[in-house]
């Protein structure tokens, strides 16, 4: 990264948001907590349109969920009066939690996606100030059969296609992967090959508990999935999936990160098992593949020798610097950063509340 | 019968109403708590969203009292309130 660049690291926790900036990804300047005592399960850093907008999903146990945004790196926050995401009078539903705030591609600089609980996907055409419900997915005939994962029934991954504005992949817990190729008019389940070992039929059309999906930066029809047991890759835009779990200590986990510009490079953070939610053997490690999941490299330099807290699905991120930075936070409130694609990590901050969401991006210097 | 209902808001929400702890809602006659909250929500949309969700239901950990009585033990937001009475909004004990 050049000397003029600043990396913004946003850390959403169970009890507030912390923001950090750094010019060298070694020394960090922190602000926070913002939204003290509010849960921050989702963050989007939108560097398109010539400014840095931080979007956050905020939730109070008392006062409910809302979306706020800041265009001055957290100095001030704006919350639309009537709520950026709001079910209509006839929907008979109330927003519970915003799980995902995902800026679309550079070609569509005003479009931002949201994935929410109850399971719903929303699209904003005004940079996240107001969202419209993706009605066809909300009205999907499968809805009554979608279940709730342990964390709630939510659309937690929204993955727009970088070039094709009509194609979007969504993953939900539980329901699995759904895809539209007609701009949201219709949605089809795309789970062939993904296992659902917790169901009587382990290979259903839908109902899988996919924990996170991500798209390859270069091969655009290639996606990766971290499942509730199972790590998968699809080379055909989600039509079929095959296991890439060989070489990992466990096929359970929540995180799936892809490199922002290099083909075939992904990171996961394995967890022992569904019933044993700790890092395998209590030894926290990131695993990186540089060949689309065919082989994996264990990365643990700089990480603690013993760690029994896990990394949640959105508590990990990459930045867009060169080399790429990798960041993640644990439920124990530690946040680790690597400025060399995961080869070495340092603890950026510790003893925060449970880390729910981490996002990082190169931004214009403040 | 004309007058106002006095609505006490919790400290955590006072900034939404300009730092005040009490907001008066004019009332010509007996009305429901929901109707009073509708007026408040019209005036302070963010306050409205903090108290009730999109379905009109009180949020789970928000308690509303009319003259000291929990409306959940009365008729919910359909509980009637008369001019001169007080509505108090309190957050319940929740969280960790």
Coordinates of C-alpha atoms in Angstrom, one line a residue:
Chain A
X1 CA 0.0 0.0 0.0
X2 CA 1.2 3.5 -0.7
X3 CA 2.0 6.0 2.0
X4 CA -1.0 8.0 1.1
X5 CA -3.4 5.2 1.8
X6 CA -5.3 4.7 5.0
X7 CA -6.8 1.4 6.1
X8 CA -10.1 1.6 8.0
X9 CA -10.8 -1.3 10.3
X10 CA -14.4 -1.4 11.7
X11 CA -15.2 -3.8 14.5
X12 CA -18.8 -4.5 15.4
X13 CA -19.3 -6.1 18.8
X14 CA -22.1 -7.2 21.1
X15 CA -21.9 -3.8 22.8
X16 CA -20.8 -1.3 20.3
X17 CA -18.6 -0.3 17.3
X18 CA -14.9 0.5 17.3
X19 CA -13.2 2.1 14.4
X20 CA -9.5 2.1 13.8
X21 CA -7.3 3.6 11.1
X22 CA -3.8 3.0 10.1
X23 CA -1.3 4.1 7.4
X24 CA 0.9 1.1 7.9
X25 CA -1.4 -1.6 9.2
X26 CA 0.8 -1.8 12.3
X27 CA 0.0 1.2 14.4
X28 CA -3.8 1.8 14.7
X29 CA -5.7 4.8 15.9
X30 CA -8.9 3.9 17.6
X31 CA -12.3 5.6 18.2
X32 CA -15.2 4.1 20.1
X33 CA -17.2 2.7 21.4
X34 CA -19.8 4.1 19.0
X35 CA -23.4 3.0 19.8
X36 CA -22.4 1.8 23.2
X37 CA -24.5 -1.1 24.4
X38 CA -25.9 -1.7 20.9
X39 CA -25.1 -4.8 19.0
X40 CA -23.4 -4.2 15.7
X41 CA -23.9 -7.4 13.6
X42 CA -23.2 -5.9 10.2
X43 CA -20.9 -3.3 8.7
X44 CA -20.5 -2.2 5.1
X45 CA -17.6 0.1 4.1
X46 CA -18.6 1.7 0.8
X47 CA -15.7 3.5 -0.9
X48 CA -17.4 4.0 -4.2
X49 CA -18.9 7.3 -5.4
X50 CA -15.9 9.3 -4.3
X51 CA -16.4 9.1 -0.5
X52 CA -16.1 6.6 2.3
X53 CA -19.5 5.7 3.8
X54 CA -19.6 3.4 6.8
X55 CA -23.0 1.6 7.0
X56 CA -23.8 -0.2 10.2
X57 CA -26.6 -2.5 11.3
X58 CA -27.4 -1.5 14.8
X59 CA -29.6 -3.4 17.2
X60 CA -30.7 -2.7 20.8
X61 CA -32.2 -5.4 22.8
X62 CA -34.7 -2.7 24.0
X63 CA -35.1 -0.4 21.1
X64 CA -34.8 -2.7 18.1
X65 CA -32.8 -2.6 14.9
X66 CA -31.8 0.2 12.6
X67 CA -29.3 1.2 9.9
X68 CA -27.0 4.2 10.4
X69 CA -24.3 5.6 8.2
X70 CA -21.4 7.9 8.6
X71 CA -19.6 9.8 5.8
X72 CA -16.9 11.2 8.1
X73 CA -15.3 8.1 9.5
X74 CA -17.6 7.9 12.5
X75 CA -17.5 11.5 13.7
X76 CA -21.2 11.8 13.0
X77 CA -23.9 9.3 12.3
X78 CA -27.2 9.6 10.3
X79 CA -30.2 7.4 10.9
X80 CA -33.1 7.9 8.4
X81 CA -36.2 9.0 10.4
X82 CA -38.4 6.2 9.2
X83 CA -35.7 3.5 9.2
X84 CA -33.7 2.4 6.2
X85 CA -35.1 -1.1 6.3
X86 CA -38.7 -1.4 7.3
X87 CA -41.4 -4.0 6.5
X88 CA -44.6 -2.7 5.0
X89 CA -48.0 -2.5 6.7
X90 CA -49.2 -5.7 5.0
X91 CA -46.1 -7.8 5.5
X92 CA -47.0 -8.8 9.0
X93 CA -43.4 -8.9 9.9
X94 CA -40.9 -6.8 11.9
X95 CA -37.2 -6.4 11.3
X96 CA -35.2 -8.2 13.9
X97 CA -31.6 -7.8 12.9
X98 CA -29.5 -6.7 10.0
X99 CA -27.0 -9.4 9.3
X100 CA -25.4 -8.1 6.1
X101 CA -24.7 -4.7 4.5
X102 CA -23.0 -5.3 1.1
X103 CA -22.1 -2.6 -1.4
X104 CA -22.6 -3.8 -4.9
X105 CA -20.0 -3.5 -7.6
X106 CA -18.2 -0.3 -8.8
X107 CA -20.5 -0.4 -11.9
X108 CA -23.5 0.2 -9.6
X109 CA -22.2 2.7 -7.1
X110 CA -25.5 3.6 -5.5
X111 CA -26.6 0.0 -4.9
X112 CA -26.2 -1.6 -1.5
X113 CA -27.7 -4.9 -0.4
X114 CA -28.9 -6.0 3.0
X115 CA -29.6 -9.4 4.3
X116 CA -31.8 -9.6 7.4
X117 CA -33.6 -11.5 10.0
X118 CA -36.4 -12.6 9.5
X119 CA -35.0 -14.1 6.3
X120 CA -35.2 -11.3 3.8
X121 CA -33.0 -9.5 1.2
X122 CA -33.3 -5.8 0.6
X123 CA -31.8 -3.5 -2.1
X124 CA -31.0 0.1 -1.8
X125 CA -30.6 2.4 -4.8
X126 CA -29.5 5.4 -2.7
X127 CA -26.3 4.2 -1.0
X128 CA -28.0 2.5 1.9
X129 CA -30.4 5.3 3.1
X130 CA -33.5 3.4 2.1
X131 CA -34.0 -0.2 1.1
X132 CA -36.7 -2.1 -0.7
X133 CA -37.7 -5.6 0.1
X134 CA -36.8 -8.2 -2.6
X135 CA -40.4 -9.3 -2.8
X136 CA -40.0 -12.4 -4.9
X137 CA -37.7 -14.0 -2.3
X138 CA -39.9 -12.9 0.6
X139 CA -42.9 -14.5 -1.2
X140 CA -40.9 -17.6 -2.1
X141 CA -43.0 -20.8 -1.7
X142 CA -40.2 -22.4 0.2
X143 CA -40.3 -19.8 2.9
X144 CA -42.5 -21.8 5.3
X145 CA -39.9 -24.5 5.2
X146 CA -36.9 -22.4 5.9
X147 CA -35.7 -22.8 9.5
X148 CA -33.7 -20.8 12.0
X149 CA -30.1 -21.5 12.6
X150 CA -28.8 -21.1 16.2
X151 CA -28.3 -17.4 15.7
X152 CA -31.7 -16.8 14.1
X153 CA -33.4 -17.1 10.8
X154 CA -31.5 -14.8 8.5
X155 CA -30.2 -14.1 5.1
X156 CA -26.6 -13.6 6.1
X157 CA -24.7 -13.6 2.8
X158 CA -25.7 -11.4 -0.2
X159 CA -23.2 -11.8 -3.1
X160 CA -24.0 -9.7 -6.2
X161 CA -22.3 -10.6 -9.4
X162 CA -19.6 -8.0 -10.3
X163 CA -20.6 -7.6 -13.9
X164 CA -24.1 -9.1 -14.3
X165 CA -26.6 -6.9 -12.5
X166 CA -29.2 -9.6 -12.8
X167 CA -27.3 -12.3 -10.9
X168 CA -27.2 -12.4 -7.1
X169 CA -26.5 -15.2 -4.7
X170 CA -27.9 -15.3 -1.2
X171 CA -27.3 -17.7 1.6
X172 CA -29.5 -18.2 4.6
X173 CA -29.5 -20.1 7.8
X174 CA -31.3 -22.3 7.3
X175 CA -32.4 -22.6 3.8
X176 CA -29.1 -22.8 1.9
X177 CA -28.1 -20.9 -1.2
X178 CA -30.6 -19.2 -3.5
X179 CA -29.8 -17.5 -6.7
X180 CA -31.6 -15.1 -9.0
X181 CA -30.4 -14.6 -12.6
X182 CA -33.2 -12.3 -13.6
X183 CA -32.7 -9.3 -11.3
X184 CA -34.8 -10.7 -8.4
X185 CA -37.9 -11.7 -10.3
X186 CA -37.3 -15.3 -9.4
X187 CA -35.1 -17.2 -7.0
X188 CA -34.0 -20.8 -7.2
X189 CA -32.3 -23.0 -4.6
X190 CA -28.7 -23.8 -5.6
X191 CA -27.5 -26.5 -3.1
X192 CA -26.7 -29.6 -5.2
X193 CA -23.8 -31.3 -3.5
X194 CA -24.1 -29.4 -0.2
X195 CA -24.8 -31.7 2.7
X196 CA -27.4 -31.3 5.4
X197 CA -26.3 -33.9 7.8
X198 CA -28.8 -32.7 10.4
X199 CA -31.8 -33.6 8.3
X200 CA -33.3 -37.0 7.6
X201 CA -32.5 -36.5 3.9
X202 CA -28.9 -35.2 3.9
X203 CA -29.2 -34.0 0.3
X204 CA -32.3 -31.9 0.0
X205 CA -33.0 -29.3 -2.6
X206 CA -32.9 -26.7 0.1
X207 CA -32.7 -26.5 3.9
X208 CA -28.9 -26.6 4.2
X209 CA -27.3 -24.6 6.9
X210 CA -24.8 -22.7 4.7
X211 CA -22.8 -20.4 7.0
X212 CA -21.1 -18.2 4.5
X213 CA -20.6 -17.9 0.8
X214 CA -18.1 -15.8 -1.2
X215 CA -17.3 -15.3 -4.9
X216 CA -13.9 -15.7 -6.5
X217 CA -12.5 -12.4 -7.6
X218 CA -11.5 -13.4 -11.0
X219 CA -13.4 -16.5 -12.0
X220 CA -16.8 -14.9 -11.5
X221 CA -18.9 -18.1 -11.7
X222 CA -16.8 -19.7 -9.0
X223 CA -18.2 -19.5 -5.4
X224 CA -17.0 -21.0 -2.1
X225 CA -19.1 -22.0 0.8
X226 CA -18.4 -22.7 4.4
X227 CA -21.2 -25.0 5.5
X228 CA -22.5 -26.3 8.8
X229 CA -20.0 -29.2 8.3
X230 CA -18.7 -29.0 4.8
X231 CA -16.5 -26.7 2.8
X232 CA -17.4 -26.4 -0.8
X233 CA -16.7 -24.8 -4.2
X234 CA -18.9 -24.3 -7.1
X235 CA -17.4 -23.7 -10.6
X236 CA -20.8 -23.3 -12.3
X237 CA -22.3 -20.3 -10.6
X238 CA -23.8 -22.3 -7.8
X239 CA -25.5 -25.0 -9.9
X240 CA -23.3 -27.8 -8.3
X241 CA -20.9 -27.9 -5.4
X242 CA -18.1 -30.2 -4.5
X243 CA -16.1 -30.6 -1.3
X244 CA -12.8 -28.8 -0.8
X245 CA -12.5 -29.8 2.8
X246 CA -9.6 -32.2 2.4
X247 CA -6.6 -30.8 4.1
X248 CA -8.5 -28.8 6.8
X249 CA -8.5 -30.0 10.4
X250 CA -12.3 -29.7 10.4
X251 CA -15.0 -28.9 7.9
X252 CA -17.0 -26.9 10.4
X253 CA -16.7 -23.1 10.7
X254 CA -18.3 -19.8 9.8
X255 CA -15.9 -17.8 7.8
X256 CA -15.3 -17.8 4.1
X257 CA -13.1 -15.0 2.7
X258 CA -12.0 -14.6 -0.9
X259 CA -9.1 -12.5 -2.2
X260 CA -10.3 -9.2 -3.7
X261 CA -8.2 -9.5 -6.9
X262 CA -6.4 -12.9 -7.1
X263 CA -8.0 -16.0 -8.4
X264 CA -8.4 -19.1 -6.2
X265 CA -7.2 -17.5 -2.9
X266 CA -9.5 -18.1 0.0
X267 CA -9.3 -18.1 3.8
X268 CA -11.3 -20.1 6.3
X269 CA -11.2 -20.4 10.1
X270 CA -12.0 -24.0 11.1
X271 CA -13.9 -24.9 14.3
X272 CA -13.8 -28.3 15.9
X273 CA -17.4 -29.4 15.3
X274 CA -21.0 -28.5 15.6
X275 CA -21.1 -29.9 19.1
X276 CA -17.6 -28.6 20.0
X277 CA -17.5 -25.0 19.1
X278 CA -13.8 -24.2 19.8
X279 CA -10.8 -23.9 17.5
X280 CA -9.6 -27.5 16.8
X281 CA -7.6 -28.6 19.8
X282 CA -7.9 -25.1 21.2
X283 CA -5.4 -23.9 18.7
X284 CA -6.7 -21.0 16.7
X285 CA -5.5 -20.9 13.1
X286 CA -6.5 -19.5 9.7
X287 CA -6.3 -21.8 6.7
X288 CA -5.5 -20.3 3.3
X289 CA -5.8 -21.9 -0.1
X290 CA -4.2 -20.4 -3.2
X291 CA -5.5 -23.1 -5.6
X292 CA -9.3 -22.8 -5.0
X293 CA -9.4 -25.2 -2.1
X294 CA -7.4 -28.0 -3.5
X295 CA -4.7 -27.6 -0.9
X296 CA -4.6 -25.6 2.4
X297 CA -1.9 -23.9 4.4
X298 CA -2.2 -23.5 8.1
X299 CA -1.5 -19.9 9.2
X300 CA -1.1 -19.3 13.0
X301 CA 2.1 -17.2 13.4
X302 CA 1.3 -14.5 15.9
X303 CA -1.9 -16.1 17.1
X304 CA -2.2 -17.2 20.8
X305 CA -1.1 -20.7 21.7
X306 CA -4.4 -21.4 23.3
X307 CA -7.7 -19.9 22.3
X308 CA -11.2 -21.3 23.0
X309 CA -13.2 -18.5 21.4
X310 CA -14.5 -18.9 17.9
X311 CA -14.7 -16.5 14.9
X312 CA -18.2 -15.8 13.7
X313 CA -19.3 -15.7 10.1
X314 CA -18.9 -11.9 9.5
X315 CA -16.1 -11.4 12.1
X316 CA -13.5 -11.6 9.4
X317 CA -12.6 -9.5 6.4
X318 CA -9.9 -8.7 3.9
X319 CA -8.8 -5.2 2.8
X320 CA -8.0 -4.1 -0.7
X321 CA -4.3 -3.2 -0.1
X322 CA -1.4 -4.9 -1.7
X323 CA -0.5 -7.3 -0.2
X324 CA -4.0 -8.0 1.1
X325 CA -4.7 -7.6 4.8
X326 CA -6.6 -10.2 6.7
X327 CA -8.5 -9.4 9.8
X328 CA -10.7 -11.3 12.2
X329 CA -12.1 -11.0 15.7
X330 CA -13.1 -13.6 18.2
X331 CA -16.1 -14.0 20.6
X332 CA -13.5 -13.4 23.3
X333 CA -13.0 -9.8 22.0
X334 CA -9.6 -10.1 20.4
X335 CA -9.0 -8.7 16.9
X336 CA -6.1 -9.9 14.9
X337 CA -4.6 -8.4 11.7
X338 CA -2.2 -9.6 9.1
X339 CA -0.7 -7.3 6.5
X340 CA 0.8 -10.2 4.6
X341 CA -2.2 -12.2 3.6
X342 CA -2.3 -14.2 6.8
X343 CA 1.4 -15.2 7.0
X344 CA 1.8 -13.4 10.3
X345 CA -0.8 -11.9 12.6
X346 CA -0.7 -9.4 15.4
X347 CA -3.3 -8.6 18.0
X348 CA -4.8 -5.2 17.1
X349 CA -6.9 -5.0 20.2
X350 CA -8.1 -7.3 22.9
X351 CA -10.8 -7.6 25.6
X352 CA -13.6 -6.1 23.6
X353 CA -17.1 -7.5 23.8
X354 CA -17.8 -10.5 21.6
X355 CA -16.8 -9.5 18.0
X356 CA -19.7 -10.0 15.6
X357 CA -18.5 -8.2 12.5
X358 CA -15.2 -7.0 11.1
X359 CA -14.7 -5.0 7.9
X360 CA -11.6 -3.4 6.5
X361 CA -10.9 -1.3 3.4
X362 CA -8.4 1.1 2.0
X363 CA -10.0 4.6 2.3
X364 CA -9.1 8.1 1.4
X365 CA -6.9 9.6 4.1
X366 CA -9.0 11.6 6.7
Chain B
X1 CA -63.0 16.9 28.0
X2 CA -59.9 18.4 26.5
X3 CA -56.3 18.5 27.7
X4 CA -53.2 16.5 27.3
X5 CA -51.6 13.2 28.1
X6 CA -48.2 13.5 29.6
X7 CA -45.7 11.0 28.1
X8 CA -42.6 10.3 30.1
X9 CA -39.7 9.0 28.0
X10 CA -36.7 7.1 29.4
X11 CA -33.4 8.8 29.6
X12 CA -32.0 6.6 26.8
X13 CA -34.5 8.1 24.4
X14 CA -34.5 11.7 25.6
X15 CA -32.1 12.9 23.0
X16 CA -34.7 12.0 20.3
X17 CA -37.1 14.5 21.8
X18 CA -34.6 17.3 22.3
X19 CA -33.4 16.2 25.7
X20 CA -36.9 16.5 27.3
X21 CA -38.1 13.7 29.6
X22 CA -41.8 14.5 29.2
X23 CA -43.7 15.1 26.0
X24 CA -47.3 16.3 26.1
X25 CA -49.8 15.0 23.6
X26 CA -53.0 17.0 23.2
X27 CA -56.1 14.9 23.7
X28 CA -59.7 15.9 23.2
X29 CA -61.2 12.8 24.7
X30 CA -60.3 9.3 25.8
X31 CA -58.0 7.6 23.3
X32 CA -56.0 4.4 23.1
X33 CA -52.3 4.2 24.0
X34 CA -51.8 3.2 20.4
X35 CA -53.4 6.5 19.2
X36 CA -51.1 8.5 21.5
X37 CA -48.1 6.6 20.3
X38 CA -49.2 7.3 16.7
X39 CA -49.1 11.0 17.4
X40 CA -45.7 10.7 19.0
X41 CA -44.4 8.7 16.1
X42 CA -45.7 11.3 13.7
X43 CA -43.8 14.0 15.6
X44 CA -40.7 11.9 16.4
X45 CA -40.5 9.0 13.9
X46 CA -37.3 7.6 15.5
X47 CA -39.0 7.5 18.9
X48 CA -41.9 5.7 17.4
X49 CA -39.6 3.0 16.0
X50 CA -37.8 2.6 19.3
X51 CA -41.1 1.8 21.1
X52 CA -43.0 -0.3 18.6
X53 CA -42.0 -2.4 15.6
X54 CA -43.5 -2.3 12.1
X55 CA -46.5 -4.4 13.1
X56 CA -47.5 -1.9 15.8
X57 CA -46.5 -4.2 18.6
X58 CA -44.6 -2.9 21.6
X59 CA -41.0 -4.0 21.5
X60 CA -40.5 -7.0 23.8
X61 CA -38.4 -5.2 26.4
X62 CA -40.3 -1.9 26.3
X63 CA -42.9 -1.4 29.0
X64 CA -45.6 1.2 28.9
X65 CA -47.6 2.2 31.9
X66 CA -50.8 4.3 32.1
X67 CA -51.0 6.0 35.5
X68 CA -48.6 3.4 36.8
X69 CA -50.4 0.3 35.4
X70 CA -48.5 -1.9 32.9
X71 CA -50.6 -1.9 29.7
X72 CA -49.6 -5.5 29.1
X73 CA -51.7 -6.4 32.1
X74 CA -54.6 -4.2 30.8
X75 CA -55.5 -4.1 27.2
X76 CA -52.1 -3.6 25.7
X77 CA -51.8 -0.7 23.3
X78 CA -55.6 -0.7 23.1
X79 CA -55.7 0.4 26.8
X80 CA -57.5 3.7 27.1
X81 CA -56.0 6.9 28.4
X82 CA -57.8 10.1 29.3
X83 CA -56.7 13.7 29.2
X84 CA -54.7 14.5 32.4
X85 CA -53.3 11.0 32.7
X86 CA -49.7 10.0 32.4
X87 CA -48.1 7.5 30.1
X88 CA -44.7 6.3 31.2
X89 CA -42.3 4.4 28.8
X90 CA -39.6 2.3 30.5
X91 CA -37.1 -0.2 29.3
X92 CA -37.4 -3.5 31.1
X93 CA -34.5 -5.3 32.6
X94 CA -32.8 -7.1 29.8
X95 CA -29.4 -7.8 28.3
X96 CA -26.1 -8.7 29.7

